[in-house]
PDB file of C-alpha atoms in Angstrom:
ATOM      1  CA  UNK A 181      -0.306   0.078   0.306  1.00 34.00           C
ATOM      2  CA  UNK A 182       1.390   2.890  -1.355  1.00 33.00           C
ATOM      3  CA  UNK A 183      -0.627   4.974   1.283  1.00 32.00           C
ATOM      4  CA  UNK A 184       0.643   3.919   4.365  1.00 34.00           C
ATOM      5  CA  UNK A 185       2.435   1.642   6.378  1.00 33.00           C
ATOM      6  CA  UNK A 186       2.268  -1.239   8.424  1.00 31.00           C
ATOM      7  CA  UNK A 187       3.802   1.041  11.461  1.00 31.00           C
ATOM      8  CA  UNK A 188       0.825   3.725  11.170  1.00 33.00           C
ATOM      9  CA  UNK A 189      -2.040   0.524  10.438  1.00 35.00           C
ATOM     10  CA  UNK A 190      -1.639  -1.428  13.354  1.00 35.00           C
ATOM     11  CA  UNK A 191      -4.260  -3.004  14.467  1.00 37.00           C
ATOM     12  CA  UNK A 192      -5.156  -0.190  17.872  1.00 36.00           C
ATOM     13  CA  UNK A 193      -3.651  -1.730  21.466  1.00 36.00           C
ATOM     14  CA  UNK A 194      -3.677   0.130  24.320  1.00 34.00           C
ATOM     15  CA  UNK A 195      -1.011   1.782  25.908  1.00 32.00           C
ATOM     16  CA  UNK A 196       2.315  -0.919  26.926  1.00 34.00           C
ATOM     17  CA  UNK A 197       0.685  -2.929  23.700  1.00 36.00           C
ATOM     18  CA  UNK A 198      -2.006  -4.617  25.901  1.00 36.00           C
ATOM     19  CA  UNK A 199      -5.365  -5.391  25.843  1.00 41.00           C
ATOM     20  CA  UNK A 200      -7.291  -3.021  28.255  1.00 40.00           C
ATOM     21  CA  UNK A 201     -10.704  -4.432  29.065  1.00 40.00           C
ATOM     22  CA  UNK A 202     -13.800  -1.430  28.829  1.00 41.00           C
ATOM     23  CA  UNK A 203     -13.943  -0.466  32.815  1.00 34.00           C
ATOM     24  CA  UNK A 204     -10.753   0.341  32.608  1.00 38.00           C
ATOM     25  CA  UNK A 205     -10.359   2.551  29.467  1.00 59.00           C
ATOM     26  CA  UNK A 206      -9.899   6.089  29.470  1.00 79.00           C
ATOM     27  CA  UNK A 207     -10.588   8.677  27.512  1.00 92.00           C
ATOM     28  CA  UNK A 208      -7.557  10.336  27.645  1.00 91.00           C
ATOM     29  CA  UNK A 209      -6.048   9.507  24.539  1.00 93.00           C
ATOM     30  CA  UNK A 210      -8.682  10.383  22.339  1.00 95.00           C
ATOM     31  CA  UNK A 211      -8.800  13.828  24.214  1.00 94.00           C
ATOM     32  CA  UNK A 212      -5.205  13.822  22.759  1.00 93.00           C
ATOM     33  CA  UNK A 213      -5.969  13.898  18.718  1.00 93.00           C
ATOM     34  CA  UNK A 214      -5.985  16.542  16.803  1.00 91.00           C
ATOM     35  CA  UNK A 215      -8.908  15.674  14.996  1.00 94.00           C
ATOM     36  CA  UNK A 216     -12.679  14.994  15.402  1.00 95.00           C
ATOM     37  CA  UNK A 217     -14.061  11.623  16.089  1.00 97.00           C
ATOM     38  CA  UNK A 218     -16.431   9.993  13.864  1.00 97.00           C
ATOM     39  CA  UNK A 219     -19.691   7.397  15.161  1.00 97.00           C
ATOM     40  CA  UNK A 220     -22.514   5.956  14.750  1.00 97.00           C
ATOM     41  CA  UNK A 221     -25.654   8.980  13.952  1.00 97.00           C
ATOM     42  CA  UNK A 222     -28.423   9.225  16.722  1.00 95.00           C
ATOM     43  CA  UNK A 223     -30.457   6.933  14.690  1.00 95.00           C
ATOM     44  CA  UNK A 224     -28.145   4.249  16.870  1.00 95.00           C
ATOM     45  CA  UNK A 225     -29.729   4.255  20.421  1.00 94.00           C
ATOM     46  CA  UNK A 226     -28.353   1.363  21.744  1.00 93.00           C
ATOM     47  CA  UNK A 227     -24.424   1.323  24.201  1.00 94.00           C
ATOM     48  CA  UNK A 228     -21.179   2.792  22.597  1.00 94.00           C
ATOM     49  CA  UNK A 229     -18.524   2.052  23.938  1.00 93.00           C
ATOM     50  CA  UNK A 230     -14.218   3.132  24.068  1.00 95.00           C
ATOM     51  CA  UNK A 231     -11.753   0.251  22.849  1.00 94.00           C
ATOM     52  CA  UNK A 232      -8.247   2.135  21.631  1.00 92.00           C
ATOM     53  CA  UNK A 233      -6.409   4.779  19.717  1.00 95.00           C
ATOM     54  CA  UNK A 234      -3.428   4.154  17.779  1.00 92.00           C
ATOM     55  CA  UNK A 235      -0.516   6.873  17.579  1.00 87.00           C
ATOM     56  CA  UNK A 236       2.155   7.488  14.407  1.00 79.00           C
ATOM     57  CA  UNK A 237       5.788   6.914  15.018  1.00 74.00           C
ATOM     58  CA  UNK A 238       6.111  10.530  16.393  1.00 74.00           C
ATOM     59  CA  UNK A 239       3.166   9.195  19.020  1.00 82.00           C
ATOM     60  CA  UNK A 240       0.615  11.386  17.976  1.00 84.00           C
ATOM     61  CA  UNK A 241      -2.637  10.203  18.365  1.00 90.00           C
ATOM     62  CA  UNK A 242      -3.320   8.811  14.457  1.00 90.00           C
ATOM     63  CA  UNK A 243      -6.763   6.982  14.364  1.00 94.00           C
ATOM     64  CA  UNK A 244      -9.261   5.336  16.929  1.00 96.00           C
ATOM     65  CA  UNK A 245     -12.218   3.553  16.993  1.00 96.00           C
ATOM     66  CA  UNK A 246     -16.021   3.397  18.749  1.00 96.00           C
ATOM     67  CA  UNK A 247     -17.969   0.688  19.350  1.00 95.00           C
ATOM     68  CA  UNK A 248     -22.041   0.816  19.266  1.00 95.00           C
ATOM     69  CA  UNK A 249     -23.861  -2.361  20.883  1.00 94.00           C
ATOM     70  CA  UNK A 250     -22.865  -5.133  22.038  1.00 91.00           C
ATOM     71  CA  UNK A 251     -19.050  -5.627  23.019  1.00 87.00           C
ATOM     72  CA  UNK A 252     -17.908  -8.485  20.864  1.00 82.00           C
ATOM     73  CA  UNK A 253     -15.133 -10.226  22.205  1.00 69.00           C
ATOM     74  CA  UNK A 254     -13.229 -13.475  20.434  1.00 64.00           C
ATOM     75  CA  UNK A 255     -15.604 -16.193  21.452  1.00 55.00           C
ATOM     76  CA  UNK A 256     -15.608 -20.227  20.588  1.00 49.00           C
ATOM     77  CA  UNK A 257     -17.830 -21.415  17.775  1.00 47.00           C
ATOM     78  CA  UNK A 258     -21.832 -20.633  17.610  1.00 49.00           C
ATOM     79  CA  UNK A 259     -21.852 -16.842  19.895  1.00 50.00           C
ATOM     80  CA  UNK A 260     -20.648 -15.482  16.363  1.00 49.00           C
ATOM     81  CA  UNK A 261     -24.870 -15.051  15.340  1.00 58.00           C
ATOM     82  CA  UNK A 262     -25.873 -13.741  18.933  1.00 73.00           C
ATOM     83  CA  UNK A 263     -23.692 -10.250  18.788  1.00 81.00           C
ATOM     84  CA  UNK A 264     -24.679  -7.293  17.247  1.00 92.00           C
ATOM     85  CA  UNK A 265     -22.270  -4.806  16.830  1.00 94.00           C
ATOM     86  CA  UNK A 266     -20.339  -1.378  14.537  1.00 96.00           C
ATOM     87  CA  UNK A 267     -17.277  -0.400  14.911  1.00 96.00           C
ATOM     88  CA  UNK A 268     -15.945   3.002  13.620  1.00 97.00           C
ATOM     89  CA  UNK A 269     -12.639   3.819  13.171  1.00 97.00           C
ATOM     90  CA  UNK A 270     -11.636   7.372  12.375  1.00 97.00           C
ATOM     91  CA  UNK A 271      -8.167   7.624  10.968  1.00 95.00           C
ATOM     92  CA  UNK A 272      -6.923  11.582  10.436  1.00 90.00           C
ATOM     93  CA  UNK A 273      -5.923  12.407   6.488  1.00 83.00           C
ATOM     94  CA  UNK A 274      -2.576  13.344   7.420  1.00 73.00           C
ATOM     95  CA  UNK A 275      -0.244  14.004   4.535  1.00 64.00           C
ATOM     96  CA  UNK A 276       3.323  12.332   3.836  1.00 54.00           C
ATOM     97  CA  UNK A 277       5.619  14.202   7.168  1.00 50.00           C
ATOM     98  CA  UNK A 278       8.827  14.273   8.481  1.00 50.00           C
ATOM     99  CA  UNK A 279       8.791  12.070  12.560  1.00 51.00           C
ATOM    100  CA  UNK A 280       8.571  15.143  15.287  1.00 53.00           C
ATOM    101  CA  UNK A 281      12.041  14.496  16.143  1.00 52.00           C
ATOM    102  CA  UNK A 282      13.148  14.792  12.249  1.00 54.00           C
ATOM    103  CA  UNK A 283      14.974  11.902  11.934  1.00 53.00           C
ATOM    104  CA  UNK A 284      11.534  10.174   9.511  1.00 54.00           C
ATOM    105  CA  UNK A 285       8.802  10.063   7.226  1.00 52.00           C
ATOM    106  CA  UNK A 286       5.508   9.578   8.704  1.00 54.00           C
ATOM    107  CA  UNK A 287       4.283   8.420   5.341  1.00 61.00           C
ATOM    108  CA  UNK A 288       0.549   9.133   4.585  1.00 62.00           C
ATOM    109  CA  UNK A 289      -2.958   8.319   5.924  1.00 74.00           C
ATOM    110  CA  UNK A 290      -5.745   7.376   3.282  1.00 86.00           C
ATOM    111  CA  UNK A 291      -8.852   6.082   3.058  1.00 90.00           C
ATOM    112  CA  UNK A 292      -7.409   2.849   2.224  1.00 92.00           C
ATOM    113  CA  UNK A 293      -5.678   3.151   5.715  1.00 91.00           C
ATOM    114  CA  UNK A 294      -9.161   3.224   6.947  1.00 94.00           C
ATOM    115  CA  UNK A 295     -10.148  -0.204   4.997  1.00 94.00           C
ATOM    116  CA  UNK A 296      -6.880  -1.690   6.767  1.00 92.00           C
ATOM    117  CA  UNK A 297      -7.632  -1.350  10.140  1.00 93.00           C
ATOM    118  CA  UNK A 298     -10.701  -1.695   9.811  1.00 94.00           C
ATOM    119  CA  UNK A 299     -10.382  -5.293   8.372  1.00 92.00           C
ATOM    120  CA  UNK A 300      -7.702  -6.073  11.046  1.00 90.00           C
ATOM    121  CA  UNK A 301     -10.014  -4.855  13.473  1.00 91.00           C
ATOM    122  CA  UNK A 302     -12.812  -7.168  12.343  1.00 90.00           C
ATOM    123  CA  UNK A 303     -10.288  -9.965  12.563  1.00 85.00           C
ATOM    124  CA  UNK A 304      -9.463  -9.742  15.898  1.00 83.00           C
ATOM    125  CA  UNK A 305     -13.046 -10.621  17.024  1.00 83.00           C
ATOM    126  CA  UNK A 306     -13.139 -13.882  14.673  1.00 78.00           C
ATOM    127  CA  UNK A 307     -12.506 -17.323  15.615  1.00 69.00           C
ATOM    128  CA  UNK A 308     -13.266 -19.424  13.320  1.00 67.00           C
ATOM    129  CA  UNK A 309     -15.568 -22.915  13.878  1.00 61.00           C
ATOM    130  CA  UNK A 310     -13.203 -25.404  14.252  1.00 64.00           C
ATOM    131  CA  UNK A 311      -9.952 -24.389  14.406  1.00 64.00           C
ATOM    132  CA  UNK A 312      -8.342 -25.387  17.765  1.00 66.00           C
ATOM    133  CA  UNK A 313      -6.174 -22.156  19.494  1.00 65.00           C
ATOM    134  CA  UNK A 314      -2.360 -24.031  17.984  1.00 71.00           C
ATOM    135  CA  UNK A 315      -4.376 -23.198  14.266  1.00 72.00           C
ATOM    136  CA  UNK A 316      -5.467 -19.722  14.888  1.00 68.00           C
ATOM    137  CA  UNK A 317      -2.147 -17.851  14.749  1.00 71.00           C
ATOM    138  CA  UNK A 318      -1.539 -19.022  11.200  1.00 74.00           C
ATOM    139  CA  UNK A 319      -4.411 -17.976   9.919  1.00 68.00           C
ATOM    140  CA  UNK A 320      -4.773 -14.785  11.083  1.00 73.00           C
ATOM    141  CA  UNK A 321      -1.543 -14.304  10.192  1.00 76.00           C
ATOM    142  CA  UNK A 322      -2.955 -15.045   6.469  1.00 76.00           C
ATOM    143  CA  UNK A 323      -6.382 -13.384   7.097  1.00 74.00           C
ATOM    144  CA  UNK A 324      -4.313 -10.011   8.258  1.00 75.00           C
ATOM    145  CA  UNK A 325      -2.451 -10.314   4.546  1.00 81.00           C
ATOM    146  CA  UNK A 326      -5.487 -11.051   2.857  1.00 78.00           C
ATOM    147  CA  UNK A 327      -6.792  -7.599   4.167  1.00 80.00           C
ATOM    148  CA  UNK A 328      -3.874  -5.308   3.399  1.00 76.00           C
ATOM    149  CA  UNK A 329      -4.081  -6.674   0.397  1.00 81.00           C
ATOM    150  CA  UNK A 330      -7.496  -6.338  -0.136  1.00 82.00           C
ATOM    151  CA  UNK A 331      -7.917  -2.110   1.337  1.00 83.00           C
ATOM    152  CA  UNK A 332      -4.675  -1.188  -0.927  1.00 83.00           C
ATOM    153  CA  UNK A 333      -7.580  -2.094  -4.219  1.00 87.00           C
ATOM    154  CA  UNK A 334     -10.524  -0.415  -3.327  1.00 90.00           C
ATOM    155  CA  UNK A 335     -11.566  -0.421  -6.803  1.00 90.00           C
ATOM    156  CA  UNK A 336     -11.297  -4.517  -6.575  1.00 91.00           C
ATOM    157  CA  UNK A 337     -13.683  -6.258  -7.408  1.00 91.00           C
ATOM    158  CA  UNK A 338     -14.196  -7.596  -3.723  1.00 92.00           C
ATOM    159  CA  UNK A 339     -15.378  -4.404  -3.359  1.00 95.00           C
ATOM    160  CA  UNK A 340     -18.496  -2.337  -3.755  1.00 96.00           C
ATOM    161  CA  UNK A 341     -19.734   1.019  -3.901  1.00 96.00           C
ATOM    162  CA  UNK A 342     -22.431   2.476  -0.833  1.00 95.00           C
ATOM    163  CA  UNK A 343     -23.437   5.735   0.080  1.00 97.00           C
ATOM    164  CA  UNK A 344     -24.024   6.404   3.897  1.00 97.00           C
ATOM    165  CA  UNK A 345     -24.967   9.720   5.653  1.00 97.00           C
ATOM    166  CA  UNK A 346     -21.976  11.616   7.023  1.00 97.00           C
ATOM    167  CA  UNK A 347     -23.189  14.625   9.439  1.00 96.00           C
ATOM    168  CA  UNK A 348     -26.599  14.397   7.022  1.00 95.00           C
ATOM    169  CA  UNK A 349     -24.097  14.465   3.579  1.00 95.00           C
ATOM    170  CA  UNK A 350     -24.060  11.298   1.567  1.00 96.00           C
ATOM    171  CA  UNK A 351     -21.140   9.468   1.083  1.00 96.00           C
ATOM    172  CA  UNK A 352     -20.128   7.599  -1.244  1.00 96.00           C
ATOM    173  CA  UNK A 353     -18.067   4.222   1.048  1.00 97.00           C
ATOM    174  CA  UNK A 354     -15.963   1.499  -0.452  1.00 96.00           C
ATOM    175  CA  UNK A 355     -17.963  -1.776   1.190  1.00 97.00           C
ATOM    176  CA  UNK A 356     -17.636  -5.317   1.156  1.00 95.00           C
ATOM    177  CA  UNK A 357     -19.027  -8.600   3.131  1.00 93.00           C
ATOM    178  CA  UNK A 358     -17.288 -11.952   4.125  1.00 87.00           C
ATOM    179  CA  UNK A 359     -18.792 -14.862   6.009  1.00 83.00           C
ATOM    180  CA  UNK A 360     -16.837 -12.672   9.421  1.00 85.00           C
ATOM    181  CA  UNK A 361     -18.809 -10.079   9.235  1.00 91.00           C
ATOM    182  CA  UNK A 362     -18.657  -6.627   7.186  1.00 95.00           C
ATOM    183  CA  UNK A 363     -16.497  -3.928   6.097  1.00 96.00           C
ATOM    184  CA  UNK A 364     -17.004   0.375   5.183  1.00 96.00           C
ATOM    185  CA  UNK A 365     -14.447   2.965   4.137  1.00 96.00           C
ATOM    186  CA  UNK A 366     -14.716   6.473   3.008  1.00 96.00           C
ATOM    187  CA  UNK A 367     -13.669  10.060   4.123  1.00 94.00           C
ATOM    188  CA  UNK A 368     -15.410  13.353   4.990  1.00 93.00           C
ATOM    189  CA  UNK A 369     -15.241  16.591   4.611  1.00 88.00           C
ATOM    190  CA  UNK A 370     -13.825  17.097   8.015  1.00 89.00           C
ATOM    191  CA  UNK A 371     -10.401  15.971   7.769  1.00 86.00           C
ATOM    192  CA  UNK A 372     -10.915  12.226   8.894  1.00 94.00           C
ATOM    193  CA  UNK A 373     -10.921   8.841   6.947  1.00 95.00           C
ATOM    194  CA  UNK A 374     -13.332   6.553   8.651  1.00 97.00           C
ATOM    195  CA  UNK A 375     -13.740   2.888   8.632  1.00 97.00           C
ATOM    196  CA  UNK A 376     -16.075   0.662   9.929  1.00 97.00           C
ATOM    197  CA  UNK A 377     -16.737  -2.696  10.251  1.00 96.00           C
ATOM    198  CA  UNK A 378     -19.419  -5.133  12.327  1.00 95.00           C
ATOM    199  CA  UNK A 379     -21.170  -8.152  12.415  1.00 92.00           C
ATOM    200  CA  UNK A 380     -25.250  -9.032  13.279  1.00 92.00           C
ATOM    201  CA  UNK A 381     -26.058  -5.333  12.212  1.00 93.00           C
ATOM    202  CA  UNK A 382     -26.353  -4.583   8.891  1.00 94.00           C
ATOM    203  CA  UNK A 383     -24.798  -1.541   7.411  1.00 96.00           C
ATOM    204  CA  UNK A 384     -27.273  -0.591   4.882  1.00 95.00           C
ATOM    205  CA  UNK A 385     -28.711   1.872   7.723  1.00 91.00           C
ATOM    206  CA  UNK A 386     -26.112   3.068   9.346  1.00 96.00           C
ATOM    207  CA  UNK A 387     -24.978   6.868   9.201  1.00 97.00           C
ATOM    208  CA  UNK A 388     -22.144   9.032  10.646  1.00 98.00           C
ATOM    209  CA  UNK A 389     -21.532  11.756  12.691  1.00 97.00           C
ATOM    210  CA  UNK A 390     -18.950  13.818  14.386  1.00 97.00           C
ATOM    211  CA  UNK A 391     -18.860  12.787  18.019  1.00 96.00           C
ATOM    212  CA  UNK A 392     -20.073  16.188  19.447  1.00 94.00           C
ATOM    213  CA  UNK A 393     -18.193  15.407  22.903  1.00 93.00           C
ATOM    214  CA  UNK A 394     -15.614  12.654  23.248  1.00 93.00           C
ATOM    215  CA  UNK A 395     -15.579  13.410  27.024  1.00 87.00           C
ATOM    216  CA  UNK A 396     -18.694  12.296  27.618  1.00 85.00           C
ATOM    217  CA  UNK A 397     -17.919   8.726  26.699  1.00 81.00           C
ATOM    218  CA  UNK A 398     -15.076   9.407  29.889  1.00 72.00           C
TER     219      UNK A 398
END
């Protein structure tokens, strides 16, 4: 992918690389972002919850996720049909630029970055049936490479176009479905890219809106 790097597009992780239970997640990282956060619009009335933010090589907050609906977890076979969730990923629309310390170059972010993060996010909550623990790491590596390749080819046959409202304005998104759920990605007029993934909730009825006060999630 010419517009982003694996360092930029890593799946969101908490400080220290550890996954943090929802009760311990804080809004601090979100408040440090110099860009607006997006979530589902007011038509969605269910639970909303913080996930993690991701940073660039210079420590600047570059992306993060907000969950909606049932909080998913990596599940055993059979539970995937019971959870209904949608996760919205916001990615800063950054050009290629030098790091804050001047020692390196931070590659640009793009719609493909949002598609990649959403694809990997969906995989992180997927456990294929009839697969034991020893095989899942190999499966996840393979599927992650596939998600990378798909995000790098948004004009390919795996993607269709879906128009959804963003701040009330119809906006085109790249959209694809798989046996694990759906993924979509597009851009906003507010200088950020938006990705989303989910399962059990139809993507066709969703709308996105800027979060007016992310501090309210604390």
